[in-house]
Short mmCIF file of C-alpha atoms in Angstrom, two decimals:
data_model
loop_
_atom_site.label_atom_id
_atom_site.label_comp_id
_atom_site.label_asym_id
_atom_site.label_seq_id
_atom_site.Cartn_x
_atom_site.Cartn_y
_atom_site.Cartn_z
CA MET A 1 0.00 0.00 0.00
CA TYR A 2 2.79 2.39 0.90
CA CYS A 3 4.67 1.54 -2.33
CA GLY A 4 1.50 2.05 -4.34
CA SER A 5 0.96 5.57 -3.03
CA ILE A 6 4.62 6.39 -3.73
CA ILE A 7 4.28 5.20 -7.34
CA ILE A 8 1.11 7.23 -7.91
CA SER A 9 2.69 10.30 -6.31
CA ALA A 10 5.77 9.97 -8.52
CA PHE A 11 3.61 9.54 -11.63
CA LEU A 12 1.53 12.63 -10.83
CA LYS A 13 4.64 14.70 -10.18
CA PHE A 14 6.06 13.53 -13.53
CA ILE A 15 2.87 14.68 -15.29
CA ILE A 16 2.97 18.02 -13.46
CA LEU A 17 6.59 18.67 -14.42
CA THR A 18 6.10 17.50 -18.02
CA PHE A 19 3.11 19.74 -18.68
CA SER A 20 4.16 22.55 -16.29
CA LEU A 21 0.98 22.26 -14.25
CA ALA A 22 0.61 24.56 -11.26
CA LEU A 23 -0.61 22.20 -8.54
CA SER A 24 0.05 22.54 -4.83
CA GLU A 25 1.39 19.76 -2.60
CA SER A 26 -2.03 19.40 -0.94
CA THR A 27 -3.67 18.96 -4.36
CA ILE A 28 -1.17 16.27 -5.31
CA ASN A 29 -1.72 14.46 -2.00
CA CYS A 30 -5.48 14.69 -2.47
CA TYR A 31 -5.38 13.04 -5.88
CA VAL A 32 -2.85 10.45 -4.71
CA ASN A 33 -5.22 9.40 -1.91
CA LEU A 34 -8.22 9.42 -4.22
CA LEU A 35 -6.63 7.43 -7.04
CA PHE A 36 -4.86 4.96 -4.75
CA ASP A 37 -7.95 4.21 -2.65
CA LEU A 38 -10.17 3.90 -5.73
CA GLY A 39 -7.70 1.64 -7.53
CA MET A 40 -7.18 -0.62 -4.53
CA LEU A 41 -10.92 -0.69 -3.84
CA ILE A 42 -11.64 -1.92 -7.36
CA ILE A 43 -8.97 -4.64 -7.10
CA VAL A 44 -10.12 -5.88 -3.67
CA TRP A 45 -13.79 -5.71 -4.64
CA LEU A 46 -13.26 -7.75 -7.81
CA THR A 47 -11.24 -10.30 -5.82
CA PHE A 48 -13.88 -10.76 -3.11
CA LYS A 49 -16.97 -9.75 -5.08
CA ASP A 50 -18.93 -12.96 -4.40
CA SER A 51 -18.39 -12.72 -0.64
CA MET A 52 -19.31 -9.01 -0.59
CA ILE A 53 -22.52 -9.66 -2.54
CA GLU A 54 -23.43 -12.56 -0.24
CA GLN A 55 -22.88 -10.43 2.85
CA TRP A 56 -24.94 -7.63 1.31
CA HIS A 57 -27.88 -10.02 0.93
CA ASP A 58 -27.38 -11.07 4.55
CA PHE A 59 -27.29 -7.40 5.59
CA LYS A 60 -30.69 -6.81 4.00
CA GLN A 61 -32.15 -9.82 5.83
CA ASP A 62 -31.60 -8.10 9.20
CA ILE A 63 -31.26 -4.52 8.07
CA LYS A 64 -32.66 -2.98 11.27
CA GLY A 65 -30.29 -4.87 13.54
CA HIS A 66 -27.27 -4.23 11.34
CA LEU A 67 -28.10 -0.53 10.99
CA LEU A 68 -28.55 -0.25 14.76
CA TYR A 69 -25.05 -1.58 15.31
CA GLY A 70 -23.45 0.07 12.33
CA LEU A 71 -24.85 3.58 12.68
CA LEU A 72 -25.49 3.92 16.42
CA ILE A 73 -23.83 1.38 18.73
CA GLY A 74 -20.79 0.87 16.54
CA THR A 75 -20.27 4.55 15.84
CA ALA A 76 -20.44 5.39 19.54
CA LEU A 77 -18.06 2.53 20.37
CA VAL A 78 -15.47 3.44 17.71
CA TYR A 79 -15.60 7.13 18.57
CA GLY A 80 -15.37 6.37 22.29
CA VAL A 81 -12.36 4.07 22.11
CA GLY A 82 -10.67 6.58 19.79
CA ILE A 83 -10.98 9.18 22.54
CA VAL A 84 -9.58 6.72 25.09
CA GLY A 85 -6.66 5.95 22.80
CA GLY A 86 -5.99 9.65 22.31
CA PHE A 87 -6.03 10.18 26.07
CA ILE A 88 -3.48 7.38 26.56
CA THR A 89 -1.30 8.96 23.86
CA LEU A 90 -1.38 12.29 25.69
CA LEU A 91 -0.54 10.63 29.01
CA LEU A 92 2.52 9.06 27.39
CA GLY A 93 3.68 12.43 26.11
CA GLY A 94 2.44 12.22 22.54
CA ALA A 95 0.95 15.05 20.50
CA SER A 96 -2.81 15.56 20.46
CA THR A 97 -2.94 14.71 16.73
CA SER A 98 -0.80 12.44 14.57
CA GLN A 99 1.09 13.56 11.48
CA ASN A 100 -1.37 11.51 9.45
CA GLN A 101 -4.25 13.52 10.92
CA ASN A 102 -2.44 16.82 10.38
CA LEU A 103 -1.85 15.92 6.73
CA ILE A 104 -5.52 15.06 6.26
CA GLN A 105 -6.57 18.37 7.83
CA THR A 106 -4.31 20.26 5.42
CA ILE A 107 -5.76 18.45 2.40
CA VAL A 108 -9.34 18.84 3.65
CA ALA A 109 -8.86 22.60 3.98
CA ALA A 110 -7.95 22.77 0.28
CA HIS A 111 -10.22 20.06 -1.15
CA PRO A 112 -13.10 19.31 1.27
CA LEU A 113 -15.39 17.55 -1.25
CA LEU A 114 -12.79 15.24 -2.78
CA MET A 115 -11.36 14.33 0.62
CA SER A 116 -14.86 13.71 1.97
CA LEU A 117 -15.42 11.21 -0.85
CA THR A 118 -12.10 9.50 -0.13
CA THR A 119 -12.41 9.53 3.65
CA VAL A 120 -16.10 8.74 4.12
CA VAL A 121 -16.70 6.37 1.19
CA PHE A 122 -13.56 4.85 -0.33
CA ALA A 123 -11.38 4.46 2.80
CA PRO A 124 -13.96 2.68 5.01
CA LEU A 125 -14.86 0.25 2.22
CA LEU A 126 -11.24 -0.51 1.35
CA GLU A 127 -9.86 -0.68 4.88
CA GLU A 128 -12.66 -2.85 6.25
CA MET A 129 -12.41 -5.32 3.38
CA ILE A 130 -8.65 -5.58 3.96
CA PHE A 131 -8.26 -5.39 7.74
CA ARG A 132 -11.49 -7.07 8.84
CA GLY A 133 -12.52 -9.10 5.81
CA ILE A 134 -9.06 -10.45 4.90
CA VAL A 135 -6.60 -10.07 7.81
CA PHE A 136 -9.10 -10.65 10.63
CA GLY A 137 -11.07 -13.28 8.72
CA TRP A 138 -8.08 -15.43 7.83
CA ILE A 139 -6.45 -15.34 11.27
CA TYR A 140 -9.80 -15.83 13.04
CA GLU A 141 -10.02 -19.36 11.66
CA ILE A 142 -6.75 -20.16 13.45
CA ASN A 143 -7.02 -18.08 16.63
CA PRO A 144 -9.87 -15.59 17.27
CA LYS A 145 -8.04 -13.61 19.98
CA LEU A 146 -4.93 -13.31 17.83
CA ALA A 147 -7.12 -12.13 14.95
CA HIS A 148 -8.37 -9.20 17.03
CA LEU A 149 -4.85 -8.21 18.10
CA VAL A 150 -3.17 -8.55 14.71
CA SER A 151 -5.88 -6.84 12.67
CA ALA A 152 -6.04 -3.94 15.15
CA PHE A 153 -2.26 -3.57 15.19
CA VAL A 154 -1.92 -3.67 11.40
CA PHE A 155 -4.77 -1.17 11.07
CA GLY A 156 -3.03 1.12 13.54
CA PHE A 157 0.41 0.74 11.99
CA VAL A 158 -0.80 1.61 8.49
CA HIS A 159 -2.05 4.96 9.82
CA VAL A 160 1.35 5.89 11.29
CA MET A 161 3.53 3.96 8.83
CA ILE A 162 4.55 6.82 6.54
CA SER A 163 5.73 8.96 9.45
CA VAL A 164 7.57 6.08 11.13
CA LEU A 165 9.27 4.94 7.91
CA SER A 166 10.25 8.55 7.24
CA GLY A 167 12.29 8.47 10.44
CA ASN A 168 9.84 10.00 12.92
CA ILE A 169 9.95 7.12 15.39
CA SER A 170 8.02 9.13 18.00
CA GLU A 171 4.89 8.72 15.85
CA TRP A 172 4.68 5.12 17.10
CA ILE A 173 2.91 6.48 20.16
CA GLN A 174 0.03 7.65 17.96
CA ILE A 175 -0.88 4.05 17.23
CA PHE A 176 -3.06 3.72 20.35
CA SER A 177 -6.11 5.55 18.97
CA TYR A 178 -6.03 3.62 15.72
CA PHE A 179 -5.37 0.32 17.51
CA PHE A 180 -8.41 0.70 19.77
CA MET A 181 -10.56 1.80 16.85
CA GLY A 182 -9.40 -1.23 14.87
CA ALA A 183 -10.21 -3.51 17.81
CA ALA A 184 -13.70 -2.00 18.08
CA LEU A 185 -14.30 -2.52 14.37
CA SER A 186 -13.18 -6.16 14.52
CA TYR A 187 -15.51 -6.66 17.51
CA LEU A 188 -18.41 -5.31 15.45
CA TYR A 189 -17.51 -7.62 12.58
CA GLU A 190 -17.39 -10.62 14.90
CA LYS A 191 -20.57 -9.60 16.73
CA ARG A 192 -22.72 -9.13 13.62
CA ASN A 193 -20.80 -11.45 11.25
CA ASN A 194 -21.26 -8.95 8.45
CA ILE A 195 -18.58 -6.70 6.92
CA TYR A 196 -21.01 -3.89 6.18
CA VAL A 197 -21.54 -3.21 9.89
CA PRO A 198 -17.92 -2.09 10.58
CA ILE A 199 -17.93 -0.33 7.19
CA LEU A 200 -20.89 1.78 8.35
CA SER A 201 -19.32 2.52 11.75
CA HIS A 202 -16.00 3.41 10.13
CA ALA A 203 -17.72 5.66 7.61
CA MET A 204 -19.76 7.41 10.31
CA ASN A 205 -16.68 7.97 12.46
CA ASN A 206 -14.85 9.50 9.49
CA PHE A 207 -17.93 11.55 8.59
CA ILE A 208 -18.03 13.06 12.08
CA ALA A 209 -14.30 13.80 11.89
CA MET A 210 -14.77 15.47 8.49
CA LEU A 211 -17.58 17.67 9.81
CA LEU A 212 -15.40 18.78 12.72
CA MET A 213 -12.55 19.61 10.34
CA ILE A 214 -14.68 21.49 7.81
CA PHE A 215 -16.90 23.39 10.21
#
């Protein structure tokens, strides 16, 4: 995933230099996120299309129960554990926001609509299919408890990975919020046995965050 975003970024910068386009760094980052998430989403969806369609039919069979968990209980849980994780980060001397969050805020300020599409629609679909549908699902068959831990850790690491790999080791401390959120999302997936429930909770959490950033 990290390599993919680097390749797209390099390609866009090549186009900009070749045609002398006047685009800011935030604009480049916005389109990198958009194109990368959309491309990966298409690949993952085509790979697991049958399972996603089957779970969608299951979702409609108990739509009230799934919506209750996805939009209300799950959203409150994910948002709540995110706050707890942020509090732990502050207690350990970390900054109130991660570099990943600061970057998103910068891009949102310049391109609120495009980033809303990426953050509220593409990212929840892609990340839940990967971290809950694939990582959690595969490990769960071997060891359910390990599945919760690994999927939450990988989910958290991906959100601080760029900063850490760039040499900012202190960003490791920011993993707590994302780890707890990942654990909450895997709990929702296990509880309802339907991938669209954590997708909804993830999307709602990001939607609330976007509203706070924009307004």
